[in-house]
Amino acid sequence: MRRIIFILLFLNFILSIYSQKHKIEILENIIEEALQNNPQLLAARKGVSAVRTEIAQATAWESPQIGVEFRQTPVQSFPNPLKNGMETDYYFQQMIPFPGKLSAMGNALQNKVSMTEMEYETLKRKIIRQVKSAYYELYYIQRKIQINAENQEFMKKFVDLATQHYEVGMGNQQDILRAQTELSLLINEGMTLQKEERTTKAMLNALLNRPIESEFGFIPDIEVSIPPLTLDELLQLAEAHRPELKAMKFAIEMNKAETRAAKREYFPDIMTRVMYMDMAMTKNDFWSVMVGFNFPLFPWSSGKYTSRVEEKELRVNQSEYELQSMKNMIVFEVQEAFVKLETYKNLMLLYKTTVIPQAEQTLNSTIAAYQTGKTEFLMVIDAYRMTLMAKLDYHMAVMNTMNSLASLEQAVGLELENILDAKSNE
């Protein structure tokens, strides 16, 4: 029984080591980790929270003033104000804003909070796009490394085959040298690809806020399944869901609310004061109440307030033009991403269903012909290179297809599954 337990523990240890060395990186898990740990997003979340605190600051009254005043104290009593004073006044003073001023500013800041939240969503979409781009690039590099390793083994067999043909008089030494040269080029390319892989892994680690030298696992094969999409539907979804548009609409509402708040500055604030007067020379004390107003529209002060209103109205116009500019840019981004997606998707299918099978068939027939002495070794090399390029181009098409899809998702403001859900609910 102890031996069985020991064997099971040993196997579990071996499997854990194997899984660490052959860790599979799933895109959904990577994105979730980025959304939780990316420092840009963490900073943006704190920024949203900070903006929320501005509402309480802007809608609160000014703090009251409490004071004491010593009056009619003889000069001979200086510096003691309590000595022989005739009167001591105690007062409480409060500035009361004109009704509606603070609520208007609070409304403006509430729109600012909503705008900041949409800016956070925009940044989140950007980070997701960057993670996907690096993920798909790593996929392509790892496939190039795989193909390179396979081709090194393949070329070693070519070297042996060319050597055998040379030894029996069916080939020449140039064939051996060509095969050895191709093998050397593949080995050199493999080392270059390893450097590219480390660079891309470092980029992903930075996006995930991992230590830069952290090991990153293997990207599994990508099964591309993209249902038919129409440009008109995507444009409608982008107008409804793109966070940049929502942020700019909130910016317009914020500027309009600030304009209303600026116009309310025309109205006077109210200053109130209650005072208790302690009289030293009489038995009777006194009290008083003061009410005062400020007058913003006096000739020497009105320019400050009218200019502020003018500024806010111009900000509204500026925001409206920026919104229209963003709408135009989004139409372009959606169209560009849509065209690229369709192009690369068709190219990927062409390589998968036609080009690669034909290239492999050509290579196999060329090898068979070389083995029987019916063709030159150079033809084998050419067929091999054609097959190699077809496989690399296929994986590049997969990468470009998925990158185009990621760009389209960012342009629309929704993930593919959400796009499909929105279409089905229409």
Short mmCIF file of C-alpha atoms in Angstrom, two decimals:
data_model
loop_
_atom_site.label_atom_id
_atom_site.label_comp_id
_atom_site.label_asym_id
_atom_site.label_seq_id
_atom_site.Cartn_x
_atom_site.Cartn_y
_atom_site.Cartn_z
CA MET A 1 0.00 0.00 0.00
CA ARG A 2 2.84 2.39 0.87
CA ARG A 3 4.51 1.56 -2.42
CA ILE A 4 1.31 2.45 -4.33
CA ILE A 5 0.99 5.76 -2.47
CA PHE A 6 4.65 6.54 -3.17
CA ILE A 7 4.20 5.77 -6.88
CA LEU A 8 1.08 7.97 -7.07
CA LEU A 9 2.86 10.86 -5.35
CA PHE A 10 5.86 10.46 -7.64
CA LEU A 11 3.63 10.45 -10.74
CA ASN A 12 1.82 13.53 -9.47
CA PHE A 13 5.18 15.27 -9.00
CA ILE A 14 6.29 14.34 -12.51
CA LEU A 15 2.99 15.52 -13.99
CA SER A 16 3.23 18.83 -12.13
CA ILE A 17 6.72 19.43 -13.54
CA TYR A 18 5.51 18.47 -17.01
CA SER A 19 2.51 20.78 -16.78
CA GLN A 20 4.73 23.67 -15.74
CA LYS A 21 7.01 23.11 -18.71
CA HIS A 22 4.09 22.58 -21.09
CA LYS A 23 1.66 25.10 -19.66
CA ILE A 24 -1.15 25.97 -22.03
CA GLU A 25 -2.04 29.66 -22.07
CA ILE A 26 -5.77 30.22 -22.68
CA LEU A 27 -6.63 33.65 -24.07
CA GLU A 28 -9.68 34.17 -21.84
CA ASN A 29 -7.58 33.55 -18.72
CA ILE A 30 -4.87 35.91 -19.95
CA ILE A 31 -7.41 38.69 -20.59
CA GLU A 32 -8.98 38.20 -17.15
CA GLU A 33 -5.56 38.42 -15.52
CA ALA A 34 -4.77 41.59 -17.46
CA LEU A 35 -8.05 43.22 -16.43
CA GLN A 36 -7.29 42.45 -12.79
CA ASN A 37 -3.59 43.34 -12.67
CA ASN A 38 -2.70 45.75 -15.47
CA PRO A 39 -1.26 48.88 -13.78
CA GLN A 40 -2.84 51.26 -16.30
CA LEU A 41 -6.27 49.87 -15.50
CA LEU A 42 -5.58 49.94 -11.77
CA ALA A 43 -4.60 53.60 -12.06
CA ALA A 44 -7.70 54.37 -14.14
CA ARG A 45 -9.98 52.72 -11.56
CA LYS A 46 -8.46 54.90 -8.86
CA GLY A 47 -9.00 57.89 -11.13
CA VAL A 48 -12.72 57.11 -11.42
CA SER A 49 -12.99 56.82 -7.64
CA ALA A 50 -11.15 60.12 -7.23
CA VAL A 51 -13.57 61.91 -9.57
CA ARG A 52 -16.53 60.57 -7.58
CA THR A 53 -15.23 62.34 -4.49
CA GLU A 54 -15.41 65.69 -6.31
CA ILE A 55 -19.23 65.65 -6.12
CA ALA A 56 -19.28 65.90 -2.33
CA GLN A 57 -16.64 68.63 -2.44
CA ALA A 58 -18.52 70.76 -4.98
CA THR A 59 -22.00 70.39 -3.47
CA ALA A 60 -21.06 71.18 0.13
CA TRP A 61 -21.51 74.64 1.67
CA GLU A 62 -18.52 76.71 2.62
CA SER A 63 -17.44 76.13 6.20
CA PRO A 64 -18.95 78.60 8.73
CA GLN A 65 -16.93 81.14 10.65
CA ILE A 66 -17.01 81.47 14.44
CA GLY A 67 -15.24 84.38 16.07
CA VAL A 68 -14.90 86.76 18.96
CA GLU A 69 -14.29 90.49 18.79
CA PHE A 70 -13.07 92.70 21.66
CA ARG A 71 -14.33 96.25 21.30
CA GLN A 72 -13.65 99.58 23.00
CA THR A 73 -10.62 98.34 24.90
CA PRO A 74 -8.43 101.21 26.19
CA VAL A 75 -5.07 101.74 24.56
CA GLN A 76 -3.42 101.50 27.96
CA SER A 77 -4.61 97.85 28.18
CA PHE A 78 -2.57 96.76 25.14
CA PRO A 79 -1.74 93.97 24.47
CA ASN A 80 -4.35 92.42 26.77
CA PRO A 81 -7.74 92.71 25.00
CA LEU A 82 -9.65 91.50 28.06
CA LYS A 83 -8.51 94.29 30.35
CA ASN A 84 -11.08 97.05 30.86
CA GLY A 85 -12.89 96.28 27.59
CA MET A 86 -16.32 97.77 27.10
CA GLU A 87 -17.74 95.06 24.87
CA THR A 88 -17.03 91.48 23.74
CA ASP A 89 -18.87 90.21 20.67
CA TYR A 90 -19.32 86.53 19.81
CA TYR A 91 -20.52 85.73 16.31
CA PHE A 92 -21.44 82.86 13.96
CA GLN A 93 -21.23 83.59 10.21
CA GLN A 94 -22.31 81.49 7.23
CA MET A 95 -22.28 82.07 3.46
CA ILE A 96 -25.40 80.51 1.88
CA PRO A 97 -25.17 79.84 -1.87
CA PHE A 98 -28.08 80.91 -4.04
CA PRO A 99 -30.53 77.98 -4.47
CA GLY A 100 -29.65 75.78 -7.44
CA LYS A 101 -25.96 76.68 -7.71
CA LEU A 102 -24.58 73.63 -5.94
CA SER A 103 -27.05 71.20 -7.50
CA ALA A 104 -26.09 72.46 -10.97
CA MET A 105 -22.41 71.88 -10.24
CA GLY A 106 -23.23 68.46 -8.79
CA ASN A 107 -25.06 67.56 -11.99
CA ALA A 108 -22.01 68.58 -14.02
CA LEU A 109 -19.73 66.44 -11.88
CA GLN A 110 -22.08 63.46 -12.09
CA ASN A 111 -21.71 63.63 -15.87
CA LYS A 112 -17.95 63.93 -15.38
CA VAL A 113 -18.01 60.71 -13.36
CA SER A 114 -19.93 58.95 -16.14
CA MET A 115 -17.49 60.33 -18.71
CA THR A 116 -14.52 59.06 -16.68
CA GLU A 117 -16.14 55.63 -16.37
CA MET A 118 -16.49 55.46 -20.16
CA GLU A 119 -12.86 56.55 -20.53
CA TYR A 120 -11.98 53.63 -18.26
CA GLU A 121 -14.00 51.31 -20.52
CA THR A 122 -12.11 52.71 -23.51
CA LEU A 123 -8.80 51.95 -21.83
CA LYS A 124 -10.03 48.47 -20.96
CA ARG A 125 -10.87 47.79 -24.62
CA LYS A 126 -7.41 49.08 -25.57
CA ILE A 127 -5.67 46.77 -23.08
CA ILE A 128 -7.70 43.79 -24.30
CA ARG A 129 -6.69 44.65 -27.86
CA GLN A 130 -3.01 44.85 -26.89
CA VAL A 131 -3.18 41.52 -25.03
CA LYS A 132 -4.82 39.81 -27.99
CA SER A 133 -2.32 41.28 -30.43
CA ALA A 134 0.65 40.08 -28.37
CA TYR A 135 -1.04 36.70 -27.79
CA TYR A 136 -1.61 36.12 -31.51
CA GLU A 137 1.90 37.29 -32.33
CA LEU A 138 3.29 34.78 -29.83
CA TYR A 139 1.09 32.11 -31.44
CA TYR A 140 2.64 32.88 -34.83
CA ILE A 141 6.20 32.89 -33.49
CA GLN A 142 5.68 29.58 -31.67
CA ARG A 143 4.28 28.02 -34.85
CA LYS A 144 7.31 29.27 -36.76
CA ILE A 145 9.52 27.67 -34.11
CA GLN A 146 7.59 24.41 -34.44
CA ILE A 147 7.83 24.42 -38.22
CA ASN A 148 11.50 25.35 -38.01
CA ALA A 149 12.21 22.38 -35.71
CA GLU A 150 10.28 20.02 -37.99
CA ASN A 151 12.13 21.32 -41.02
CA GLN A 152 15.48 20.88 -39.31
CA GLU A 153 14.66 17.20 -38.81
CA PHE A 154 13.36 17.04 -42.36
CA MET A 155 16.53 18.64 -43.75
CA LYS A 156 18.74 16.27 -41.76
CA LYS A 157 17.01 13.43 -43.59
CA PHE A 158 17.65 15.30 -46.84
CA VAL A 159 21.35 15.49 -45.98
CA ASP A 160 21.40 11.73 -45.36
CA LEU A 161 19.42 11.10 -48.55
CA ALA A 162 21.75 13.28 -50.64
CA THR A 163 24.76 11.55 -49.07
CA GLN A 164 23.36 8.12 -49.91
CA HIS A 165 22.72 9.17 -53.51
CA TYR A 166 26.24 10.54 -53.77
CA GLU A 167 27.75 7.35 -52.39
CA VAL A 168 25.95 5.18 -54.95
CA GLY A 169 26.73 7.56 -57.81
CA MET A 170 23.17 8.87 -58.26
CA GLY A 171 23.89 12.39 -56.97
CA ASN A 172 26.67 14.89 -56.61
CA GLN A 173 28.42 16.65 -53.77
CA GLN A 174 26.63 19.92 -54.52
CA ASP A 175 23.35 18.33 -53.37
CA ILE A 176 24.93 17.53 -50.00
CA LEU A 177 26.27 21.06 -49.65
CA ARG A 178 22.90 22.58 -50.57
CA ALA A 179 21.15 20.45 -47.96
CA GLN A 180 23.76 21.32 -45.32
CA THR A 181 23.44 25.02 -46.18
CA GLU A 182 19.66 24.86 -45.84
CA LEU A 183 20.07 23.11 -42.48
CA SER A 184 22.48 25.81 -41.26
CA LEU A 185 20.04 28.52 -42.31
CA LEU A 186 17.26 26.77 -40.41
CA ILE A 187 19.39 26.49 -37.27
CA ASN A 188 20.26 30.20 -37.45
CA GLU A 189 16.60 31.09 -38.03
CA GLY A 190 15.63 28.98 -35.02
CA MET A 191 17.92 30.99 -32.74
CA THR A 192 16.47 34.26 -34.08
CA LEU A 193 12.95 33.00 -33.46
CA GLN A 194 13.83 32.14 -29.86
CA LYS A 195 14.84 35.78 -29.32
CA GLU A 196 11.59 37.01 -30.89
CA GLU A 197 9.63 34.68 -28.62
CA ARG A 198 11.34 36.06 -25.50
CA THR A 199 10.59 39.63 -26.59
CA THR A 200 6.90 38.91 -27.17
CA LYS A 201 6.62 37.04 -23.87
CA ALA A 202 8.15 40.05 -22.12
CA MET A 203 5.50 42.27 -23.72
CA LEU A 204 2.72 40.01 -22.46
CA ASN A 205 4.25 39.85 -18.99
CA ALA A 206 4.32 43.66 -18.90
CA LEU A 207 0.64 43.85 -19.86
CA LEU A 208 -0.21 41.29 -17.16
CA ASN A 209 2.00 43.02 -14.58
CA ARG A 210 4.07 39.87 -14.15
CA PRO A 211 7.84 39.91 -13.59
CA ILE A 212 9.35 40.54 -17.00
CA GLU A 213 11.28 37.23 -17.02
CA SER A 214 8.30 35.10 -15.96
CA GLU A 215 7.85 31.99 -18.05
CA PHE A 216 4.96 32.08 -20.47
CA GLY A 217 3.37 28.87 -21.70
CA PHE A 218 2.40 27.50 -25.08
CA ILE A 219 -0.37 29.01 -27.20
CA PRO A 220 -2.74 26.24 -28.38
CA ASP A 221 -3.96 25.95 -31.95
CA ILE A 222 -6.53 28.58 -32.83
CA GLU A 223 -9.78 27.37 -34.33
CA VAL A 224 -11.10 30.28 -36.34
CA SER A 225 -14.89 30.33 -36.43
CA ILE A 226 -16.36 33.68 -37.40
CA PRO A 227 -20.04 33.79 -38.42
CA PRO A 228 -21.04 36.07 -41.30
CA LEU A 229 -21.19 39.74 -40.34
CA THR A 230 -22.57 42.72 -42.22
CA LEU A 231 -21.03 46.17 -42.25
CA ASP A 232 -24.32 48.00 -41.67
CA GLU A 233 -25.07 45.99 -38.52
CA LEU A 234 -21.56 46.57 -37.20
CA LEU A 235 -21.82 50.32 -37.76
CA GLN A 236 -25.12 50.45 -35.88
CA LEU A 237 -23.66 48.47 -32.99
CA ALA A 238 -20.58 50.72 -32.88
CA GLU A 239 -22.71 53.85 -32.62
CA ALA A 240 -24.63 52.31 -29.72
CA HIS A 241 -21.79 50.66 -27.80
CA ARG A 242 -18.48 52.38 -28.52
CA PRO A 243 -17.34 53.77 -25.14
CA GLU A 244 -15.56 56.77 -26.70
CA LEU A 245 -18.89 57.98 -28.09
CA LYS A 246 -20.57 57.52 -24.72
CA ALA A 247 -17.74 59.42 -23.03
CA MET A 248 -18.08 62.32 -25.46
CA LYS A 249 -21.86 62.46 -25.01
CA PHE A 250 -21.34 62.69 -21.26
CA ALA A 251 -18.74 65.41 -21.89
CA ILE A 252 -21.36 67.42 -23.79
CA GLU A 253 -23.84 67.02 -20.94
CA MET A 254 -21.14 67.97 -18.45
CA ASN A 255 -20.35 71.17 -20.36
CA LYS A 256 -24.05 72.00 -20.63
CA ALA A 257 -24.46 71.52 -16.87
CA GLU A 258 -21.40 73.68 -16.25
CA THR A 259 -22.97 76.35 -18.48
CA ARG A 260 -26.12 76.28 -16.35
CA ALA A 261 -24.01 76.47 -13.21
CA ALA A 262 -22.06 79.43 -14.64
CA LYS A 263 -25.30 81.28 -15.41
CA ARG A 264 -26.45 80.75 -11.82
CA GLU A 265 -23.35 82.63 -10.70
CA TYR A 266 -25.20 85.76 -11.86
CA PHE A 267 -27.39 85.40 -8.77
CA PRO A 268 -26.14 86.67 -5.40
CA ASP A 269 -25.05 84.50 -2.52
CA ILE A 270 -26.37 85.31 0.95
CA MET A 271 -24.14 86.14 3.88
CA THR A 272 -25.75 85.70 7.33
CA ARG A 273 -24.31 86.46 10.74
CA VAL A 274 -25.66 86.15 14.27
CA MET A 275 -23.87 88.04 17.02
CA TYR A 276 -24.08 88.09 20.82
CA MET A 277 -22.72 91.27 22.46
CA ASP A 278 -21.49 90.97 26.04
CA MET A 279 -21.60 94.51 27.49
CA ALA A 280 -19.24 95.13 30.41
CA MET A 281 -20.61 98.48 31.57
CA THR A 282 -24.33 97.63 31.62
CA LYS A 283 -26.47 94.86 32.99
CA ASN A 284 -28.08 94.25 29.62
CA ASP A 285 -26.41 92.31 26.83
CA PHE A 286 -27.45 92.56 23.19
CA TRP A 287 -27.69 90.45 20.07
CA SER A 288 -27.78 91.24 16.36
CA VAL A 289 -28.44 89.57 13.01
CA MET A 290 -26.80 90.58 9.72
CA VAL A 291 -27.89 89.57 6.22
CA GLY A 292 -25.81 90.60 3.19
CA PHE A 293 -25.59 89.85 -0.52
CA ASN A 294 -22.85 89.91 -3.11
CA PHE A 295 -23.61 91.48 -6.51
CA PRO A 296 -21.80 89.61 -9.32
CA LEU A 297 -23.13 91.85 -12.12
CA PHE A 298 -21.60 95.09 -10.92
CA PRO A 299 -19.70 96.75 -13.81
CA TRP A 300 -16.24 96.01 -12.37
CA SER A 301 -17.02 92.34 -11.66
CA SER A 302 -19.54 91.25 -14.31
CA GLY A 303 -16.88 90.42 -16.92
CA LYS A 304 -15.66 87.52 -14.79
CA TYR A 305 -19.06 85.83 -14.85
CA THR A 306 -20.17 86.63 -18.41
CA SER A 307 -16.83 85.38 -19.77
CA ARG A 308 -17.21 82.15 -17.82
CA VAL A 309 -20.64 81.55 -19.37
CA GLU A 310 -19.23 82.27 -22.82
CA GLU A 311 -16.37 79.84 -22.20
CA LYS A 312 -18.73 77.03 -21.16
CA GLU A 313 -20.97 77.58 -24.20
CA LEU A 314 -17.91 77.36 -26.46
CA ARG A 315 -16.89 74.14 -24.66
CA VAL A 316 -20.29 72.69 -25.53
CA ASN A 317 -19.77 73.52 -29.20
CA GLN A 318 -16.26 72.10 -29.08
CA SER A 319 -17.51 68.83 -27.57
CA GLU A 320 -20.23 68.49 -30.20
CA TYR A 321 -17.73 68.86 -33.04
CA GLU A 322 -15.39 66.37 -31.35
CA LEU A 323 -18.28 63.92 -31.10
CA GLN A 324 -18.99 64.21 -34.82
CA SER A 325 -15.30 63.77 -35.60
CA MET A 326 -15.19 60.62 -33.47
CA LYS A 327 -18.27 59.24 -35.23
CA ASN A 328 -16.55 59.72 -38.59
CA MET A 329 -13.39 58.04 -37.31
CA ILE A 330 -15.35 55.10 -35.92
CA VAL A 331 -17.05 54.53 -39.28
CA PHE A 332 -13.61 54.39 -40.89
CA GLU A 333 -12.20 52.07 -38.20
CA VAL A 334 -15.12 49.65 -38.47
CA GLN A 335 -14.93 49.58 -42.27
CA GLU A 336 -11.16 49.08 -42.27
CA ALA A 337 -11.27 46.28 -39.69
CA PHE A 338 -14.21 44.61 -41.45
CA VAL A 339 -12.47 44.60 -44.85
CA LYS A 340 -9.23 43.26 -43.35
CA LEU A 341 -11.11 40.55 -41.48
CA GLU A 342 -12.89 39.33 -44.60
CA THR A 343 -9.67 39.46 -46.64
CA TYR A 344 -7.51 37.55 -44.16
CA LYS A 345 -10.27 35.06 -43.38
CA ASN A 346 -10.60 34.15 -47.06
CA LEU A 347 -6.82 34.00 -47.43
CA MET A 348 -6.56 31.69 -44.41
CA LEU A 349 -9.17 29.33 -45.84
CA LEU A 350 -7.39 29.35 -49.20
CA TYR A 351 -4.09 28.28 -47.64
CA LYS A 352 -5.76 25.66 -45.45
CA THR A 353 -7.90 24.01 -48.12
CA THR A 354 -5.87 24.53 -51.29
CA VAL A 355 -2.34 25.91 -51.10
CA ILE A 356 -0.90 23.71 -48.33
CA PRO A 357 -2.36 20.41 -49.65
CA GLN A 358 -1.07 21.21 -53.14
CA ALA A 359 2.37 22.18 -51.83
CA GLU A 360 2.64 18.98 -49.75
CA GLN A 361 1.53 16.89 -52.71
CA THR A 362 4.14 18.57 -54.91
CA LEU A 363 6.86 18.00 -52.30
CA ASN A 364 6.01 14.32 -51.88
CA SER A 365 5.99 13.69 -55.62
CA THR A 366 9.28 15.59 -56.03
CA ILE A 367 10.93 13.54 -53.28
CA ALA A 368 9.69 10.34 -54.89
CA ALA A 369 11.06 11.48 -58.24
CA TYR A 370 14.43 12.34 -56.69
CA GLN A 371 14.67 8.96 -55.00
CA THR A 372 14.29 7.29 -58.38
CA GLY A 373 16.71 9.70 -60.06
CA LYS A 374 14.05 11.40 -62.19
CA THR A 375 14.68 14.93 -60.90
CA GLU A 376 17.43 17.06 -59.42
CA PHE A 377 17.92 17.79 -55.76
CA LEU A 378 17.42 21.50 -56.45
CA MET A 379 13.81 20.75 -57.38
CA VAL A 380 13.35 19.03 -54.02
CA ILE A 381 14.70 22.11 -52.23
CA ASP A 382 12.35 24.38 -54.19
CA ALA A 383 9.35 22.17 -53.39
CA TYR A 384 10.37 22.05 -49.75
CA ARG A 385 10.66 25.84 -49.58
CA MET A 386 7.26 26.23 -51.21
CA THR A 387 5.69 23.96 -48.60
CA LEU A 388 7.48 25.78 -45.80
CA MET A 389 6.28 29.17 -47.02
CA ALA A 390 2.72 27.90 -47.45
CA LYS A 391 2.59 26.71 -43.82
CA LEU A 392 4.12 29.92 -42.51
CA ASP A 393 1.76 32.02 -44.62
CA TYR A 394 -1.19 30.04 -43.27
CA HIS A 395 -0.26 30.73 -39.66
CA MET A 396 0.39 34.37 -40.54
CA ALA A 397 -3.09 34.52 -42.07
CA VAL A 398 -4.52 33.04 -38.85
CA MET A 399 -2.69 35.70 -36.82
CA ASN A 400 -3.85 38.49 -39.13
CA THR A 401 -7.43 37.18 -39.10
CA MET A 402 -7.58 37.14 -35.32
CA ASN A 403 -5.86 40.52 -35.07
CA SER A 404 -8.40 41.95 -37.52
CA LEU A 405 -11.21 40.47 -35.44
CA ALA A 406 -9.71 42.05 -32.31
CA SER A 407 -9.52 45.40 -34.12
CA LEU A 408 -13.14 45.03 -35.20
CA GLU A 409 -14.20 44.23 -31.63
CA GLN A 410 -12.40 47.34 -30.39
CA ALA A 411 -13.92 49.45 -33.19
CA VAL A 412 -17.45 48.23 -32.36
CA GLY A 413 -16.95 48.26 -28.60
CA LEU A 414 -18.12 44.66 -28.11
CA GLU A 415 -16.60 41.18 -28.07
CA LEU A 416 -17.63 38.83 -30.88
CA GLU A 417 -20.05 36.87 -28.69
CA ASN A 418 -21.68 40.13 -27.57
CA ILE A 419 -21.94 41.26 -31.19
CA LEU A 420 -23.73 38.02 -32.06
CA ASP A 421 -26.03 38.37 -29.02
CA ALA A 422 -26.88 41.94 -30.00
CA LYS A 423 -27.68 40.80 -33.54
CA SER A 424 -29.95 38.01 -32.30
CA ASN A 425 -31.85 40.42 -30.03
CA GLU A 426 -32.65 42.85 -32.82
#
